[in-house]
Coordinates of C-alpha atoms in Angstrom, one line a residue:
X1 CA 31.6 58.6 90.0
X2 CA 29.8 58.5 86.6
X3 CA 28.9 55.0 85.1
X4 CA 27.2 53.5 81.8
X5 CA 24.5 52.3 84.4
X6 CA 24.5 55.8 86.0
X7 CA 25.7 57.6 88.8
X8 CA 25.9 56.5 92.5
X9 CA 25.2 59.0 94.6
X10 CA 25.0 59.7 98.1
X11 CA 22.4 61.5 99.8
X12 CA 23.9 64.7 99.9
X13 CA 24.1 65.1 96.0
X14 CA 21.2 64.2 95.8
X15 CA 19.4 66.8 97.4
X16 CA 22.2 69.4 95.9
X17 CA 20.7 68.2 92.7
X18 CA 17.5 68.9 93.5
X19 CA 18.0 72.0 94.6
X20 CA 19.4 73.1 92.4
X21 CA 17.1 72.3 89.6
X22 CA 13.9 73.6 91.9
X23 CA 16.2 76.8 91.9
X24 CA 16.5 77.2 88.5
X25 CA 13.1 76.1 87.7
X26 CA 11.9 78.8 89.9
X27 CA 13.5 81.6 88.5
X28 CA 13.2 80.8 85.0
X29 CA 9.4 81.0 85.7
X30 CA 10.1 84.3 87.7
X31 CA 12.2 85.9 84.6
X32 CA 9.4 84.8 82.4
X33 CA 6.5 86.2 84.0
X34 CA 9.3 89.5 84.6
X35 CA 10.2 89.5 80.8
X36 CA 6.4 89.3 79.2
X37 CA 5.1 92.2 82.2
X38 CA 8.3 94.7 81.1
X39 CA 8.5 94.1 77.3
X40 CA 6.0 96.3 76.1
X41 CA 6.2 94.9 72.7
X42 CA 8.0 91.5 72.4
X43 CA 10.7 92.3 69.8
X44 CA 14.1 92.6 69.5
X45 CA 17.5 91.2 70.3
X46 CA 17.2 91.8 74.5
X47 CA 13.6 90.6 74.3
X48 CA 14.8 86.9 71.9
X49 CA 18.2 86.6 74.2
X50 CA 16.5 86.7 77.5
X51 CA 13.8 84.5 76.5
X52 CA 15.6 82.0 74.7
X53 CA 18.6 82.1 77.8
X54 CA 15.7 81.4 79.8
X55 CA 14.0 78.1 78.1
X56 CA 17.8 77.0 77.7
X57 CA 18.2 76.8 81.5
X58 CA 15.4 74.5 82.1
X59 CA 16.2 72.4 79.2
X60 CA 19.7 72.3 80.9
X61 CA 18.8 71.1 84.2
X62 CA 15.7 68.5 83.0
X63 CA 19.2 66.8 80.8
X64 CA 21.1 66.7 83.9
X65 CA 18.3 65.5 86.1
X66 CA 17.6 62.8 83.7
X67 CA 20.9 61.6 83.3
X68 CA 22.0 61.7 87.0
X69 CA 18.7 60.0 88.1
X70 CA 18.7 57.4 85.3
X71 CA 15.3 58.3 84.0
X72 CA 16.4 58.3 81.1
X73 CA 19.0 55.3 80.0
X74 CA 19.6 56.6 76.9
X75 CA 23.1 58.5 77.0
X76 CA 22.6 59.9 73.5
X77 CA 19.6 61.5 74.2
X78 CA 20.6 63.3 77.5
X79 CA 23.3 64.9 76.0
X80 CA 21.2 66.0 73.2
X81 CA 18.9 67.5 76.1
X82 CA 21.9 68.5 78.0
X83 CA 23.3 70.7 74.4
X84 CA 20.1 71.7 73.3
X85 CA 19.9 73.7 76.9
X86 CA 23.4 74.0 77.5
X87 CA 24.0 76.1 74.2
X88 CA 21.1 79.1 74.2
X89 CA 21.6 79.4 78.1
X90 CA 25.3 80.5 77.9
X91 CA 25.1 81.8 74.3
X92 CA 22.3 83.8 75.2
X93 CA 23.8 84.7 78.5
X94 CA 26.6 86.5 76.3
X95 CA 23.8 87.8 73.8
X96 CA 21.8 89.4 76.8
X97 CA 25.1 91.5 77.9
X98 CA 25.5 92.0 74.0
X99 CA 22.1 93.5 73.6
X100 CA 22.1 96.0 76.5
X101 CA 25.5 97.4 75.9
X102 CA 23.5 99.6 73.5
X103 CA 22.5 101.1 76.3
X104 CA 25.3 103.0 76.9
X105 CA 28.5 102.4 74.8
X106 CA 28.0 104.9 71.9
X107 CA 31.1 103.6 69.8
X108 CA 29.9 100.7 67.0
X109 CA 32.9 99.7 66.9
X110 CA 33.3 98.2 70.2
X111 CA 29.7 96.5 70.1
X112 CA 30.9 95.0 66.8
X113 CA 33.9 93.5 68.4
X114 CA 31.6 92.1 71.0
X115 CA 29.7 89.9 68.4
X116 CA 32.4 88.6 66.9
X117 CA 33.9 87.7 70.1
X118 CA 30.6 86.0 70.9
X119 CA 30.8 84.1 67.4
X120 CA 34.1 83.1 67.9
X121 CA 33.3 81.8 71.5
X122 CA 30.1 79.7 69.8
X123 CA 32.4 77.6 67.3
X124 CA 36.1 77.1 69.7
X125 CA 33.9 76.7 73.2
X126 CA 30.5 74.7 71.9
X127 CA 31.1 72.9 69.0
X128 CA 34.6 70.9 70.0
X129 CA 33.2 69.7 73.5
X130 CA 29.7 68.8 71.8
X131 CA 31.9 66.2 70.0
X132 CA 33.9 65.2 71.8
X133 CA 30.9 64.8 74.8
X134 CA 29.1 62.4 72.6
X135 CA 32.8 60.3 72.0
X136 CA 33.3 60.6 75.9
X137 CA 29.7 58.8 76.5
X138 CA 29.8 56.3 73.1
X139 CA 30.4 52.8 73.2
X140 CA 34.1 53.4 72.9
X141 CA 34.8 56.3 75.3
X142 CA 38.6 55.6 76.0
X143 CA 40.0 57.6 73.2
X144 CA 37.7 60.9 74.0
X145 CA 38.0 60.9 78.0
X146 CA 41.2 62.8 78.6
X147 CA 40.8 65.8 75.7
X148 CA 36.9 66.1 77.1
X149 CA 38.2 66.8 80.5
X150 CA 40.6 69.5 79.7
X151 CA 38.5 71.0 76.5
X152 CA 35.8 71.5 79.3
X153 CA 37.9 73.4 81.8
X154 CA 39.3 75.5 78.8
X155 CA 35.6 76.1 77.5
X156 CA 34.3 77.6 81.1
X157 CA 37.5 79.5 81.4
X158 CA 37.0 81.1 78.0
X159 CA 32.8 82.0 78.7
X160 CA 33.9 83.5 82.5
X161 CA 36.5 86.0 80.7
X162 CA 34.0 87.1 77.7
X163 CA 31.3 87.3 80.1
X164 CA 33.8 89.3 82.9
X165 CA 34.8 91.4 79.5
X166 CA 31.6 92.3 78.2
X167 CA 30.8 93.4 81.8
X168 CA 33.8 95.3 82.4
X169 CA 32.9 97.2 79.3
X170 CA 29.5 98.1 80.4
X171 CA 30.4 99.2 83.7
X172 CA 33.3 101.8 82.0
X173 CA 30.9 102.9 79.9
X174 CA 28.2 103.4 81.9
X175 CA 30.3 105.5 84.7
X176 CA 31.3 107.7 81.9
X177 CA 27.6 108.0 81.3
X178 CA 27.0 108.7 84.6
X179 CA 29.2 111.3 84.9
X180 CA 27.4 113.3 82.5
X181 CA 24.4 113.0 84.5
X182 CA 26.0 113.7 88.3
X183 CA 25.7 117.4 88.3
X184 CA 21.7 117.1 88.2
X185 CA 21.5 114.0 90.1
X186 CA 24.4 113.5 92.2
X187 CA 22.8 111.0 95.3
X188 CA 21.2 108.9 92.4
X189 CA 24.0 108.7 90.4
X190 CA 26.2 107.2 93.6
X191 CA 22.9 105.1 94.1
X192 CA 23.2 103.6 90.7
X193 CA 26.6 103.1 90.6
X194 CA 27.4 101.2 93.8
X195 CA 24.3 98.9 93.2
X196 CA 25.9 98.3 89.1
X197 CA 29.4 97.5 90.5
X198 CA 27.8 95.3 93.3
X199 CA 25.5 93.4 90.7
X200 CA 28.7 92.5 88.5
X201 CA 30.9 92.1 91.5
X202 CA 28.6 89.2 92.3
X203 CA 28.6 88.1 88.7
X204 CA 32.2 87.8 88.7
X205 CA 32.4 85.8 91.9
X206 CA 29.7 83.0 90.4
X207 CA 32.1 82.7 88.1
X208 CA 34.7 82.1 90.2
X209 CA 32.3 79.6 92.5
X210 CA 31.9 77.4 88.9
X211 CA 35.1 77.4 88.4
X212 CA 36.3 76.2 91.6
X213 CA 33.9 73.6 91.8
X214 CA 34.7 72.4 88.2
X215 CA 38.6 72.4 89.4
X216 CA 37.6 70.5 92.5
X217 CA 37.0 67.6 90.1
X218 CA 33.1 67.6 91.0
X219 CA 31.1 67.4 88.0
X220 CA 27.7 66.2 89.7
X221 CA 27.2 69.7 91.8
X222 CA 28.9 71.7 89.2
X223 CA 26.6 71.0 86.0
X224 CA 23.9 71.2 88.3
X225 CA 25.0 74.1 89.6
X226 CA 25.2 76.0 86.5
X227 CA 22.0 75.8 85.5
X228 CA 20.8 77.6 89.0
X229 CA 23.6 80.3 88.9
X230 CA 22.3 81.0 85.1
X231 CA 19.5 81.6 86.3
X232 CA 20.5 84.0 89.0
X233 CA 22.1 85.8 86.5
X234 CA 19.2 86.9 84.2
X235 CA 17.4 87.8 87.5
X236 CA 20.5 90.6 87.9
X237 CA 20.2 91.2 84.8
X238 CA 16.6 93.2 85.3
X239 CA 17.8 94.8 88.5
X240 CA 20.8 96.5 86.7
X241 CA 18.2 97.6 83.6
X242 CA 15.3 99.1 85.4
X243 CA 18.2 100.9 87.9
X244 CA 19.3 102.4 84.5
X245 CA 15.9 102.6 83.4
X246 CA 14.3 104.4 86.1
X247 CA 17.0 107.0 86.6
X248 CA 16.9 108.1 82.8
X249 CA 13.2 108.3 83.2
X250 CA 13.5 111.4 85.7
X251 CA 15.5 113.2 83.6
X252 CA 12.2 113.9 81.9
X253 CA 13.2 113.7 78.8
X254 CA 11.5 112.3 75.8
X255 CA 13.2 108.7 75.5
X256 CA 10.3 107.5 73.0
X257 CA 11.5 110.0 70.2
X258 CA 13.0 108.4 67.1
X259 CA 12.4 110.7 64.4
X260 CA 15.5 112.5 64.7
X261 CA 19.1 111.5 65.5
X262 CA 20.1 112.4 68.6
X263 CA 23.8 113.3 70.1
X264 CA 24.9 111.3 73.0
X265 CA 23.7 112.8 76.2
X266 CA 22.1 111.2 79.7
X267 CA 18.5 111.6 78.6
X268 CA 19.0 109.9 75.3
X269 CA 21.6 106.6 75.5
X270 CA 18.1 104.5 76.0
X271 CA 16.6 105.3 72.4
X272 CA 20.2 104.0 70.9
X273 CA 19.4 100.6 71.5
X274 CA 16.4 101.0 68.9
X275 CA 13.7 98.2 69.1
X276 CA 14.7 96.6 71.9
X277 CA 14.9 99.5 74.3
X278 CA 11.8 101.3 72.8
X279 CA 9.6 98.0 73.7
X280 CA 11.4 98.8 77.4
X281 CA 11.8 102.6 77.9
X282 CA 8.4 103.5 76.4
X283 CA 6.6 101.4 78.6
X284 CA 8.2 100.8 81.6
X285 CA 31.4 77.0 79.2
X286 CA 27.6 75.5 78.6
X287 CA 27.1 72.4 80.7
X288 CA 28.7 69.1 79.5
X289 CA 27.9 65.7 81.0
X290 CA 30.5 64.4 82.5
X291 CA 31.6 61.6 80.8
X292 CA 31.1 58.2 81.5
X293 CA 33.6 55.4 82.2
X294 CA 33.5 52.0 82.5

């Protein structure tokens, strides 16, 4: 139960919490390490939105853990941790899957959609619960308590189905890819394809593990969490790309060439991504507090 003086919490929560934010402190310094040893040249959307997601996570979790633990008394200022984390780690979570659609949807159209889905998300999903989290913990709390709660389960509900979306569209497009590519390569293609669906499969159901927590009514475990499963998910995120990556790469084709446009085939869906692929291919709801009450 959450209190102006804190939270009182029994054993088991806390060392939930503290796992938790070892986990996530742990595999942000993983994906970091990952991101600055594959990014050839440190530029570009993919590059920013992994990085960025990454710093957000551990922002995330050092709010939580000083809010839970009281070590720091100051509500205010926690949740200003807890947002400044809370926003760039599922933001950039959405940006990430953004970025690599390049990779294989060929139809502007679609990406373009994507981004203003994301947009959208940022102001009806971030900016209502960021107010009405700093009513829920001010000095008069009463009047924000009941439309934080429900705003909150509306906002992860919302960033699970653009996330599951953005997915689902990468994995279409990428089996139609694929299918160009299974006469030459058919055991690798199956290879690929099984590990892809797996790797979202288990997105999908994280989702659903957040969600059911956050229905269970247990907002200690589920904003901490969140921050670990984040992080989870960029460390799927570079076993799906270099899966992609490494399959293209025996096709032996010349994915480094820009000078000319180039029709959609297998060899060539990594140079459509530009920038961000070139640094790659040529060398190798966010977490609100939960409120207080008195």
């Amino acid at each position: 139960m959450a209190t102006r003086e804190g939270l009182s919490l029994q054993s088991l929560s806390q060392m939930l919490i503290a796992a938790f934010f070892a986990i996530a402190c742990s595999n942000v310094i993983e994906i970091i390490v990952l991101i600055f040893v594959t990014f050839k040249k440190r530029t570009g959307l993919y590059f920013w939105s992994l990085l960025v997601a990454s710093w957000g996570i551990v922002i995330h979790a050092v709010g939580f853990l000083l809010k839970f633990f009281r070590l720091c008394k100051n509500d205010y200022v926690n949740i200003t941790i807890i947002t400044a984390g809370g926003i760039p780690m599922v933001i950039g979570q959405s940006v990430v899957l953004y970025s690599r659609l390049h990779l294989v949807v060929q139809d502007r159209r679609k990406i373009r959609w994507v981004l203003v889905m994301i947009v959208m998300g940022f102001f009806f999903f971030t900016v209502p619960p960021t107010i009405l989290n700093y009513g829920a913990n001010s000095r008069n709390p009463t009047p924000f308590l009941q439309p934080f709660a429900i705003y909150e389960k509306i906002c992860l509900f919302g960033f699970s189905t653009q996330e599951c979306i953005i997915s689902g569209l990468y994995i279409w497009e990428t089996w139609k890819m694929l299918q160009l590519m299974k006469a030459n390569r058919g055991k690798d293609i199956r290879r690929v394809w099984k590990h892809l669906i797996c790797v979202n499969i288990l997105v999908i159901l994280m989702d659903f593990t957040l969600i059911g927590i956050e229905l269970g009514g247990q907002y200690v475990i589920e904003t901490t969490y969140k921050s670990a499963m984040y992080s989870v998910k960029l460390k799927l995120e570079f076993a799906v790309l270099n899966q992609l990556r490494s399959l293209v790469q025996r096709e032996k084709i010349d994915s480094c060439s820009y000078d000319t446009p180039q029709p959609y085939s297998p060899g060539n869906f990594l140079p459509s991504m530009q920038d961000d692929e070139h640094a790659i291919g040529c060398g190798t709801s966010f977490g609100t507090a939960p409120p207080s009450t008195d």
